[in-house]
C-alpha cells in the first residue's frame, strides 16, 4: 500500500555486475518538499542507483522505495514518479508535441497536457520541430516535459543540467525549487557539486558505490574550517611552540609553510612572537565546498601525477590533516598550494623541500602527533565509519568511510589523464623554505613523504583498457540487459505498465 508521502527510501542497496560492485550497501532518504542532490564522480554508482529506484535494474540486495513501495508496485507510476535518465531516445523524425502525445495517450491524459508541459519547460515555440534537430539542452527540456506529463509527486533526474546553457541552468534551478516548494520530492544526480549547489537542500555524496556524506548542504558548508597559513623563519620551532600552546592541528606544507587548523591568525602571531620566531607571512584561508567534495570523493579514478587543482599534498604533522583515502590515492589537503620553480625543486614534483624533511624521522610516532590512518573524517563532523543511525539508514551529516573496490582499484594506475600541476593564487611574501642542511634536533615535525600526487616527473602512461573478467561483460557496453550479469533485470520495454514517462523517453537498458 502506498503511503502517499512522496518519500524516497534507499536502504542497504547493493548492485554487483559480475565483479563490479557498482553500488554497495547504499542508504539514504529523500524527503518531500526538498531538492536532494545525488553526487559523485564518474562511475560512483549514481545511475545504477537511480535505475534500481525506477525498477530498471534489480538490486543484488537491499531495497529502494517510493511512497513506501518498490517502483513496480506503484500502480500507475507515471502519475507518481517522473524520471529522466538520459535525454535521448526520441524518435528523430517526430515533433516534440507528437512525442508527448504518444505518452499522453498511453497514460490516459488529455492531449492538451502535451502543450502545457512544453510551455512549462520553455519549448512552446519548438512544439512542431522534430526532436532530431534539437540541441542537447532542448532534448533535456523535452525529456523533462515528458517526465512532467503525469504531474508527478516525485521527480528523479539524472544529470539534468547536462547540456543546458547558463540561462537554462538558472531556469532549471528555479523550476526545481518551486516544484519542491509545493511539497513534492526532487532527486537529481550530478558529478559537479558547483552545478547543483544552489539548487539542492540535501546532499548524498557517493564514491565507489558507497555513501561518503549524507546530510544538509548547510551542515556540509559549516563543516568547512578555515586554516592559517604561516611562513615562519623556523617551521619546526613554531610547530613545537604551537603544540605547547595546545594547537595540535599543524600541517607542514611542501613549500615549508605551516597550516594551522585550530588557531586564529592572531593566536599564531602571538605564539610566534613569544617564541621569538620571525614570521614572513600569515594568511587565513577558507576551503570551499567544491574542495571538500573532491576530498570526499578523491581516489576513485586517481592516477599517478594527477591532483585536482587547488589541492596540496601537505604532510600532517599533528591533528587534522589531509584525508588519506584509498590506497594509491593522492593525499589531498584541500587547500591551494604554493608552487616553487622547477630548478629549486628536486623533491616532491616541483616543491622545494627543506632538507630536514627529506630524511625519515625517528619522531614520526611522537606522542601528540597522531598519524592519520585513513577514512574521511572531517573537522567539525564526527566521523562515522560504516553506517550510523537507524538500521539501514545513515544518520545525516556524517561523512562515511570510503570503500575500496579491488576491481575499480585497478584503474587507479591506468588513467590516461595527466592533469597540470595545480597552481596557487597565494603568493607568500617570502620565497620557499630554507635549503641549507640543518642538523636535526628531536623534531616536532614528522617528515614529508613524497606522494603520488607530487611525483617529480610525470610521463604520460600508455593505457590499455582493463579487460573485464572473463565472465563479466564489458562495463562500457551501453546496453544493460546484456551487461547486467544477474540476468534478472527487466528492461523497461518488457514492463510497459511500469514505465514512467521519463524513462520511456530515455530508451531502455544501460547508459551510454
Ligand atoms: N549494465 C552494466 N554492466 C556492467 N557494469 C555496469 C553496468 N552499469 C554500470 N556498470 C558499472 O557500475 C559502475 C557504476 O556505474 P554508474 O553508471 O552507476 O556510475 P555513475 O555514478 O552514474 O557514473 P557517471 O557520472 O559517469 O554517469 C561503473 O563501474 C560501471 O562501469
Coordinates of C-alpha atoms and ligand atoms in Angstrom, one line a residue:
X1 CA 0.0 0.0 0.0
X2 CA 1.4 3.4 -1.0
X3 CA 1.8 5.8 1.9
X4 CA 1.4 8.8 -0.3
X5 CA 4.3 10.6 1.4
X6 CA 6.4 11.2 -1.7
X7 CA 9.4 10.0 0.3
X8 CA 12.2 8.0 -1.3
X9 CA 13.9 5.5 0.9
X10 CA 17.1 3.6 -0.2
X11 CA 18.1 1.0 2.3
X12 CA 21.2 -1.2 2.1
X13 CA 21.0 -1.1 -1.7
X14 CA 23.7 -3.2 -3.4
X15 CA 24.3 -4.0 -7.1
X16 CA 27.1 -6.2 -8.4
X17 CA 27.6 -6.5 -12.1
X18 CA 29.8 -9.6 -12.1
X19 CA 32.9 -8.5 -10.3
X20 CA 32.0 -4.8 -10.5
X21 CA 30.5 -3.6 -7.2
X22 CA 28.6 -0.7 -8.7
X23 CA 26.6 0.1 -5.6
X24 CA 27.5 -1.1 -2.1
X25 CA 25.1 -1.0 0.8
X26 CA 23.8 2.4 0.0
X27 CA 21.3 4.0 2.3
X28 CA 19.7 7.4 2.3
X29 CA 16.3 9.1 2.4
X30 CA 14.9 11.8 0.3
X31 CA 12.2 13.9 1.9
X32 CA 9.3 15.6 0.2
X33 CA 9.5 19.4 -0.1
X34 CA 13.2 19.4 -0.7
X35 CA 15.6 19.0 -3.6
X36 CA 18.2 16.4 -2.9
X37 CA 21.5 16.2 -4.9
X38 CA 22.9 12.8 -5.5
X39 CA 26.5 13.5 -6.2
X40 CA 29.6 11.5 -7.0
X41 CA 32.4 11.2 -9.6
X42 CA 32.1 9.2 -12.8
X43 CA 31.3 5.5 -12.1
X44 CA 30.3 6.2 -8.5
X45 CA 27.1 4.3 -8.9
X46 CA 24.6 7.1 -9.3
X47 CA 22.8 6.0 -12.4
X48 CA 22.8 2.4 -11.3
X49 CA 21.1 3.5 -8.0
X50 CA 18.5 5.6 -9.9
X51 CA 17.8 2.7 -12.2
X52 CA 17.2 0.4 -9.3
X53 CA 14.9 3.0 -7.8
X54 CA 13.0 3.1 -11.1
X55 CA 12.7 -0.6 -11.4
X56 CA 15.0 -0.8 -14.4
X57 CA 17.6 -2.9 -12.6
X58 CA 17.1 -5.5 -9.9
X59 CA 19.2 -4.9 -6.8
X60 CA 21.6 -7.6 -5.7
X61 CA 20.3 -6.8 -2.2
X62 CA 18.6 -4.1 -0.3
X63 CA 15.7 -2.1 -1.5
X64 CA 14.6 1.3 -2.9
X65 CA 11.1 2.5 -2.3
X66 CA 8.9 5.5 -3.3
X67 CA 5.8 6.1 -1.2
X68 CA 6.9 3.0 0.8
X69 CA 6.7 0.8 -2.3
X70 CA 9.2 -0.5 -4.8
X71 CA 8.6 1.0 -8.2
X72 CA 6.9 -2.0 -9.7
X73 CA 4.2 -1.9 -7.1
X74 CA 3.2 1.8 -7.7
X75 CA 0.3 1.0 -9.9
X76 CA 0.3 4.0 -12.2
X77 CA 3.9 5.0 -11.7
X78 CA 3.8 7.8 -14.3
X79 CA 1.5 9.7 -12.0
X80 CA 3.7 9.2 -9.0
X81 CA 7.2 9.5 -10.5
X82 CA 8.6 11.5 -13.4
X83 CA 12.0 10.4 -14.3
X84 CA 14.7 11.3 -16.8
X85 CA 17.7 9.0 -17.0
X86 CA 19.0 10.1 -20.4
X87 CA 17.8 12.9 -22.6
X88 CA 17.9 10.7 -25.6
X89 CA 15.8 8.1 -27.3
X90 CA 13.5 10.5 -29.0
X91 CA 12.3 9.5 -32.5
X92 CA 14.3 11.9 -34.6
X93 CA 11.5 12.4 -37.1
X94 CA 8.8 13.0 -34.5
X95 CA 7.9 16.5 -33.5
X96 CA 8.1 17.4 -29.8
X97 CA 4.4 17.7 -29.5
X98 CA 3.8 14.4 -31.2
X99 CA 6.4 12.7 -29.0
X100 CA 4.5 13.9 -25.9
X101 CA 1.2 12.8 -27.4
X102 CA 2.4 9.2 -27.6
X103 CA 2.7 9.4 -23.8
X104 CA -0.5 11.3 -23.1
X105 CA -2.3 8.6 -25.0
X106 CA -0.5 5.8 -23.1
X107 CA -1.2 7.4 -19.7
X108 CA -4.8 8.4 -20.5
X109 CA -4.2 12.1 -20.3
X110 CA -5.9 14.8 -22.4
X111 CA -4.0 15.8 -25.5
X112 CA -3.7 19.4 -24.3
X113 CA -1.4 18.3 -21.5
X114 CA 1.4 17.9 -24.1
X115 CA 1.3 21.6 -24.9
X116 CA 1.1 22.5 -21.3
X117 CA 4.3 20.8 -20.3
X118 CA 6.1 22.1 -23.4
X119 CA 5.2 25.6 -22.3
X120 CA 6.3 24.7 -18.8
X121 CA 9.8 23.8 -19.9
X122 CA 10.1 26.7 -22.4
X123 CA 9.7 24.7 -25.5
X124 CA 6.3 26.0 -26.6
X125 CA 7.9 27.7 -29.6
X126 CA 9.5 24.4 -30.8
X127 CA 6.4 22.2 -30.4
X128 CA 6.3 21.4 -34.1
X129 CA 10.0 21.0 -34.6
X130 CA 11.4 17.5 -35.0
X131 CA 13.3 16.2 -32.0
X132 CA 16.2 15.0 -34.2
X133 CA 17.1 18.6 -34.7
X134 CA 17.1 19.6 -31.1
X135 CA 20.2 20.7 -29.2
X136 CA 21.3 18.7 -26.1
X137 CA 19.8 21.4 -23.9
X138 CA 16.5 21.3 -25.8
X139 CA 16.5 17.5 -25.5
X140 CA 16.9 17.9 -21.8
X141 CA 13.9 20.1 -21.7
X142 CA 11.8 17.8 -23.8
X143 CA 12.8 14.8 -21.5
X144 CA 11.8 16.9 -18.5
X145 CA 8.5 17.8 -20.2
X146 CA 7.9 14.1 -20.7
X147 CA 8.6 13.4 -17.1
X148 CA 6.2 16.1 -16.0
X149 CA 3.2 14.8 -18.1
X150 CA 1.6 12.9 -15.2
X151 CA 2.0 15.8 -12.8
X152 CA 4.0 13.5 -10.6
X153 CA 4.7 13.8 -6.9
X154 CA 8.3 12.8 -7.3
X155 CA 10.9 13.9 -9.9
X156 CA 14.1 11.8 -10.4
X157 CA 16.5 13.4 -12.9
X158 CA 19.9 12.0 -13.9
X159 CA 22.3 14.9 -14.7
X160 CA 19.5 17.3 -15.7
X161 CA 21.9 20.2 -16.1
X162 CA 23.9 18.4 -18.7
X163 CA 23.9 20.5 -21.9
X164 CA 22.0 23.4 -20.5
X165 CA 23.3 26.8 -21.1
X166 CA 23.7 29.2 -18.1
X167 CA 20.2 30.5 -18.7
X168 CA 18.8 27.0 -18.8
X169 CA 20.6 26.1 -15.6
X170 CA 19.2 29.1 -13.9
X171 CA 15.7 28.2 -15.2
X172 CA 16.1 24.6 -14.1
X173 CA 17.1 25.7 -10.6
X174 CA 14.1 28.0 -10.2
X175 CA 11.8 25.3 -11.6
X176 CA 13.0 22.5 -9.3
X177 CA 13.0 24.7 -6.3
X178 CA 9.4 25.8 -6.9
X179 CA 8.4 22.2 -7.7
X180 CA 9.8 21.1 -4.4
X181 CA 8.2 24.1 -2.6
X182 CA 4.8 22.6 -3.4
X183 CA 5.7 19.7 -1.1
X184 CA 6.9 17.4 -3.8
X185 CA 10.2 15.4 -3.9
X186 CA 13.1 16.0 -6.2
X187 CA 16.2 13.8 -6.5
X188 CA 18.8 15.0 -9.1
X189 CA 22.2 13.5 -9.8
X190 CA 25.3 15.3 -10.8
X191 CA 29.0 14.8 -10.8
X192 CA 29.5 18.5 -10.2
X193 CA 28.7 20.0 -6.8
X194 CA 29.0 23.5 -8.2
X195 CA 26.4 22.8 -10.8
X196 CA 23.7 22.0 -8.3
X197 CA 25.0 23.6 -5.1
X198 CA 22.5 26.5 -5.3
X199 CA 19.6 24.2 -6.1
X200 CA 19.8 21.5 -3.5
X201 CA 18.9 21.4 0.2
X202 CA 20.1 17.9 1.0
X203 CA 23.1 16.1 -0.5
X204 CA 24.0 12.4 -0.7
X205 CA 27.6 12.1 -1.9
X206 CA 28.7 8.7 -3.1
X207 CA 32.1 7.4 -4.1
X208 CA 32.8 3.9 -5.3
X209 CA 29.2 2.9 -4.7
X210 CA 29.1 3.9 -1.1
X211 CA 27.8 7.0 0.8
X212 CA 30.6 9.2 1.9
X213 CA 28.4 12.1 3.1
X214 CA 24.7 12.4 3.7
X215 CA 23.1 15.4 5.1
X216 CA 22.2 19.0 4.5
X217 CA 24.3 21.3 2.3
X218 CA 24.3 23.8 5.2
X219 CA 25.9 21.3 7.5
X220 CA 28.5 20.5 4.8
X221 CA 29.2 24.1 4.5
X222 CA 29.5 24.6 8.2
X223 CA 32.0 21.7 8.4
X224 CA 34.5 23.8 6.5
X225 CA 37.2 25.1 8.7
X226 CA 39.5 27.9 7.8
X227 CA 43.2 27.5 8.5
X228 CA 46.1 29.8 9.0
X229 CA 49.0 29.5 6.6
X230 CA 52.1 30.8 8.1
X231 CA 55.6 31.2 6.7
X232 CA 58.0 31.1 9.7
X233 CA 61.7 31.5 9.9
X234 CA 61.8 28.2 11.7
X235 CA 58.9 25.8 11.0
X236 CA 59.9 23.2 13.5
X237 CA 60.3 25.7 16.3
X238 CA 56.9 27.2 15.5
X239 CA 55.3 23.8 15.3
X240 CA 56.7 22.9 18.7
X241 CA 55.6 26.3 20.1
X242 CA 52.1 25.8 18.7
X243 CA 51.9 22.3 20.1
X244 CA 53.0 23.6 23.5
X245 CA 50.2 26.2 23.4
X246 CA 47.7 23.4 22.6
X247 CA 47.3 23.8 18.9
X248 CA 47.8 20.3 17.7
X249 CA 46.4 20.5 14.1
X250 CA 49.5 21.6 12.3
X251 CA 50.5 20.5 8.9
X252 CA 53.8 21.1 7.2
X253 CA 53.2 22.1 3.6
X254 CA 55.7 21.1 0.8
X255 CA 56.8 24.7 0.5
X256 CA 57.9 25.0 4.1
X257 CA 54.8 26.8 5.4
X258 CA 52.8 25.5 8.3
X259 CA 49.0 25.2 8.1
X260 CA 47.3 25.5 11.4
X261 CA 43.7 24.5 11.6
X262 CA 42.6 25.3 15.1
X263 CA 44.1 28.7 15.7
X264 CA 43.4 32.3 14.6
X265 CA 45.9 34.5 12.8
X266 CA 46.3 36.5 16.0
X267 CA 47.0 33.4 18.1
X268 CA 49.6 32.1 15.7
X269 CA 51.3 35.6 15.6
X270 CA 51.3 35.8 19.4
X271 CA 52.8 32.4 19.9
X272 CA 55.4 33.0 17.3
X273 CA 56.3 36.4 18.8
X274 CA 56.5 34.8 22.3
X275 CA 58.8 32.1 21.0
X276 CA 61.0 34.7 19.2
X277 CA 60.2 33.2 15.7
X278 CA 60.1 35.6 12.8
X279 CA 57.1 35.3 10.5
X280 CA 57.4 36.3 6.9
X281 CA 53.8 35.8 6.0
X282 CA 50.5 34.9 7.7
X283 CA 47.2 34.3 5.9
X284 CA 43.8 32.9 6.8
X285 CA 42.4 30.6 4.2
X286 CA 38.9 29.1 3.8
X287 CA 38.5 25.8 2.0
X288 CA 35.4 25.8 -0.2
X289 CA 32.7 23.3 -0.7
X290 CA 34.0 22.0 -4.0
X291 CA 37.3 21.2 -2.5
X292 CA 35.6 19.2 0.3
X293 CA 33.7 17.4 -2.4
X294 CA 36.9 16.5 -4.1
X295 CA 38.4 15.4 -0.8
X296 CA 35.4 13.2 0.0
X297 CA 35.4 11.5 -3.4
X298 CA 39.1 11.6 -4.3
X299 CA 40.8 8.3 -5.2
X300 CA 38.2 6.7 -7.4
X301 CA 40.0 7.4 -10.6
X302 CA 43.1 9.0 -9.2
X303 CA 46.3 8.4 -11.2
X304 CA 49.9 9.0 -10.6
X305 CA 50.8 12.6 -11.0
X306 CA 47.3 13.9 -11.0
X307 CA 45.8 16.2 -8.4
X308 CA 42.7 18.3 -8.8
X309 CA 43.6 22.0 -9.0
X310 CA 43.7 23.6 -5.6
X311 CA 45.0 20.6 -3.7
X312 CA 48.2 20.3 -1.9
X313 CA 50.0 17.2 -0.6
X314 CA 51.0 18.6 2.7
X315 CA 52.1 16.2 5.3
X316 CA 50.2 16.3 8.5
X317 CA 52.3 16.9 11.5
X318 CA 49.6 16.7 14.1
X319 CA 45.8 16.6 14.4
X320 CA 43.7 17.1 11.4
X321 CA 45.3 16.8 8.0
X322 CA 44.8 15.5 4.6
X323 CA 42.4 12.6 4.5
X324 CA 44.2 9.6 3.2
X325 CA 41.6 7.8 1.2
X326 CA 42.1 4.7 -0.8
X327 CA 45.4 3.1 -1.2
X328 CA 47.4 4.7 -4.0
X329 CA 45.2 7.8 -4.0
X330 CA 47.0 11.1 -3.9
X331 CA 46.7 12.7 -0.5
X332 CA 44.8 15.9 -0.7
X333 CA 44.9 18.6 1.9
X334 CA 42.0 20.5 0.4
X335 CA 43.9 23.8 0.1
X336 CA 45.8 25.5 -2.6
X337 CA 49.5 25.2 -2.6
X338 CA 52.5 27.2 -3.5
X339 CA 54.4 26.0 -6.5
X340 CA 58.1 26.5 -6.5
X341 CA 60.2 26.9 -9.7
X342 CA 61.4 23.6 -11.1
X343 CA 65.1 24.2 -10.7
X344 CA 64.7 24.6 -7.0
X345 CA 62.6 21.6 -6.6
X346 CA 64.5 18.3 -6.6
X347 CA 61.9 16.7 -4.4
X348 CA 58.1 16.4 -4.4
X349 CA 57.5 17.1 -8.0
X350 CA 58.1 20.8 -8.2
X351 CA 58.1 21.6 -4.5
X352 CA 61.0 22.9 -2.6
X353 CA 61.5 20.6 0.4
X354 CA 63.6 21.7 3.2
X355 CA 66.4 19.0 3.7
X356 CA 65.3 18.4 7.3
X357 CA 62.1 16.9 5.9
X358 CA 63.8 14.6 3.5
X359 CA 65.1 12.0 5.9
X360 CA 63.0 9.6 7.8
X361 CA 62.3 11.0 11.2
X362 CA 62.6 8.9 14.3
X363 CA 60.0 11.1 15.8
X364 CA 57.2 10.3 13.5
X365 CA 55.2 8.5 16.1
X366 CA 55.9 11.0 18.8
X367 CA 53.1 11.4 21.3
X368 CA 50.8 14.3 20.5
X369 CA 51.3 13.9 16.7
X370 CA 48.9 11.2 15.8
X371 CA 49.2 9.8 12.3
X372 CA 46.1 9.9 10.1
X373 CA 45.1 6.3 9.5
X374 CA 42.6 6.8 6.7
X375 CA 38.9 7.4 6.2
X376 CA 37.3 10.7 5.6
X377 CA 36.8 12.2 8.9
X378 CA 36.3 15.9 8.6
X379 CA 36.9 18.6 11.2
X380 CA 33.6 19.6 12.7
X381 CA 31.9 16.4 11.5
X382 CA 32.0 13.4 13.8
X383 CA 33.4 10.6 11.8
X384 CA 31.3 7.5 11.4
X385 CA 32.8 4.5 9.8
X386 CA 30.1 2.3 8.3
X387 CA 26.6 3.3 8.5
X388 CA 25.5 5.2 11.6
X389 CA 22.0 6.0 12.7
X390 CA 18.8 4.0 12.2
X391 CA 19.1 0.5 10.9
X392 CA 20.0 0.7 7.2
X393 CA 19.7 4.4 7.0
X394 CA 22.7 6.5 7.9
X395 CA 22.3 9.4 10.2
X396 CA 22.6 12.7 8.3
X397 CA 25.6 14.9 8.5
X398 CA 28.1 12.1 8.8
X399 CA 30.9 11.6 6.3
X400 CA 31.4 7.9 5.9
X401 CA 34.3 5.6 5.2
X402 CA 35.0 5.3 1.6
X403 CA 35.2 1.7 0.4
X404 CA 37.9 0.2 -1.5
X405 CA 36.8 -1.8 -4.5
X406 CA 39.5 -4.0 -5.7
X407 CA 38.1 -4.1 -9.2
X408 CA 38.0 -0.4 -9.5
X409 CA 41.3 0.0 -7.8
X410 CA 43.0 -1.4 -10.9
X411 CA 42.0 1.7 -12.8
X412 CA 43.8 3.9 -10.4
X413 CA 47.2 3.4 -12.0
X414 CA 45.8 3.4 -15.5
X415 CA 44.3 6.8 -16.2
X416 CA 45.4 8.3 -19.5
X417 CA 44.8 11.7 -17.9
X418 CA 47.8 13.8 -16.9
X419 CA 46.5 17.0 -15.4
X420 CA 48.7 20.0 -15.0
X421 CA 50.1 20.6 -11.5
X422 CA 48.0 22.9 -9.6
X423 CA 49.0 26.5 -9.0
X424 CA 48.0 28.6 -6.1
X425 CA 46.6 32.0 -6.1
X426 CA 48.5 32.5 -2.9
X427 CA 52.0 34.0 -3.2
X428 CA 53.7 34.3 0.1
X429 CA 55.8 37.4 0.5
X430 CA 58.9 35.4 1.0
X431 CA 60.2 32.6 -1.2
X432 CA 60.4 29.0 -0.4
X433 CA 61.7 27.2 2.7
X434 CA 65.4 27.2 3.5
X435 CA 67.6 24.9 1.5
X436 CA 70.7 24.7 3.7
X437 CA 71.1 21.3 5.5
X438 CA 70.0 21.6 9.1
X439 CA 71.1 19.4 11.9
X440 CA 68.2 17.7 13.4
X441 CA 67.1 18.1 17.0
X442 CA 64.3 15.9 18.1
X443 CA 61.7 17.1 15.8
X444 CA 58.1 18.3 16.4
X445 CA 57.5 17.7 12.7
X446 CA 57.1 14.4 11.0
X447 CA 59.0 14.3 7.8
X448 CA 57.3 14.6 4.4
X449 CA 56.6 11.5 2.4
X450 CA 56.6 12.0 -1.3
X451 CA 53.1 11.2 -2.5
X452 CA 51.9 10.1 -5.9
X453 CA 50.3 13.5 -6.3
X454 CA 53.7 15.1 -6.4
X455 CA 55.7 12.6 -8.5
X456 CA 58.7 14.7 -9.8
X457 CA 58.4 13.7 -13.4
X458 CA 55.1 13.0 -14.9
X459 CA 55.1 10.9 -18.0
X460 CA 52.0 10.1 -20.0
X461 CA 51.1 6.5 -19.5
X462 CA 50.0 4.3 -22.3
X463 CA 46.8 2.7 -21.2
X464 CA 45.2 -0.4 -22.4
X465 CA 41.6 -0.6 -21.3
X466 CA 41.4 -3.1 -18.5
X467 CA 39.9 -6.3 -19.8
X468 CA 36.8 -7.3 -18.0
X469 CA 37.0 -10.6 -16.1
X470 CA 36.1 -13.5 -18.5
X471 CA 32.6 -14.0 -17.2
X472 CA 31.8 -10.3 -16.9
X473 CA 30.5 -8.2 -19.8
X474 CA 32.4 -5.1 -20.7
X475 CA 31.1 -2.4 -18.4
X476 CA 31.4 0.2 -21.1
X477 CA 28.9 -1.7 -23.2
X478 CA 26.0 0.7 -23.3
X479 CA 23.0 -1.6 -23.1
X480 CA 22.2 -3.0 -19.7
X481 CA 20.2 -6.2 -20.4
X482 CA 23.3 -7.8 -21.9
X483 CA 25.7 -6.4 -19.4
X484 CA 23.7 -6.9 -16.3
X485 CA 25.0 -10.3 -15.3
X486 CA 22.3 -11.0 -12.9
X487 CA 20.2 -11.7 -16.0
X488 CA 17.2 -10.9 -13.8
X489 CA 16.6 -7.3 -14.7
X490 CA 13.7 -6.4 -16.7
X491 CA 14.1 -3.9 -19.5
X492 CA 11.6 -1.1 -19.5
X493 CA 10.1 -2.3 -22.7
X494 CA 9.1 -5.6 -21.1
X495 CA 7.1 -3.8 -18.5
X496 CA 5.1 -1.2 -20.3
X497 CA 2.7 -0.8 -17.3
X498 CA 5.6 0.1 -15.1
X499 CA 7.2 2.5 -17.5
X500 CA 7.5 6.1 -16.1
X501 CA 7.1 8.6 -18.9
X502 CA 10.6 10.0 -18.5
X503 CA 12.1 6.5 -18.8
X504 CA 10.2 5.9 -21.9
X505 CA 11.9 8.8 -23.4
X506 CA 15.3 7.5 -22.4
X507 CA 15.1 4.2 -24.1
X508 CA 15.9 1.1 -22.2
X509 CA 18.9 -0.6 -20.8
X510 CA 22.1 0.9 -19.7
X511 CA 23.5 4.3 -20.1
X512 CA 26.0 5.4 -22.7
Ligands
LIG1 N1 25.0 -2.7 -17.1 C1 26.2 -2.7 -16.6 N2 27.0 -3.8 -16.7 C2 28.2 -3.8 -16.1 N3 28.7 -2.8 -15.3 C3 27.9 -1.7 -15.2 C4 26.6 -1.6 -15.8 N4 26.1 -0.4 -15.5 C5 27.0 0.2 -14.7 N5 28.1 -0.5 -14.5 C6 29.3 -0.2 -13.8 O1 28.9 0.2 -12.5 C7 29.7 1.3 -12.0 C8 28.8 2.4 -11.7 O2 28.3 3.0 -12.9 P1 27.2 4.1 -12.9 O3 26.8 4.3 -14.3 O4 26.1 3.8 -12.0 O5 28.0 5.3 -12.3 P2 27.6 6.9 -12.4 O6 28.0 7.4 -11.0 O7 26.3 7.1 -12.9 O8 28.7 7.5 -13.4 P3 28.7 8.7 -14.4 O9 28.7 10.0 -13.5 O10 29.9 8.6 -15.2 O11 27.4 8.7 -15.1 C9 30.7 1.6 -13.1 O12 31.9 0.9 -12.8 C10 30.1 1.0 -14.3 O13 31.0 0.6 -15.3

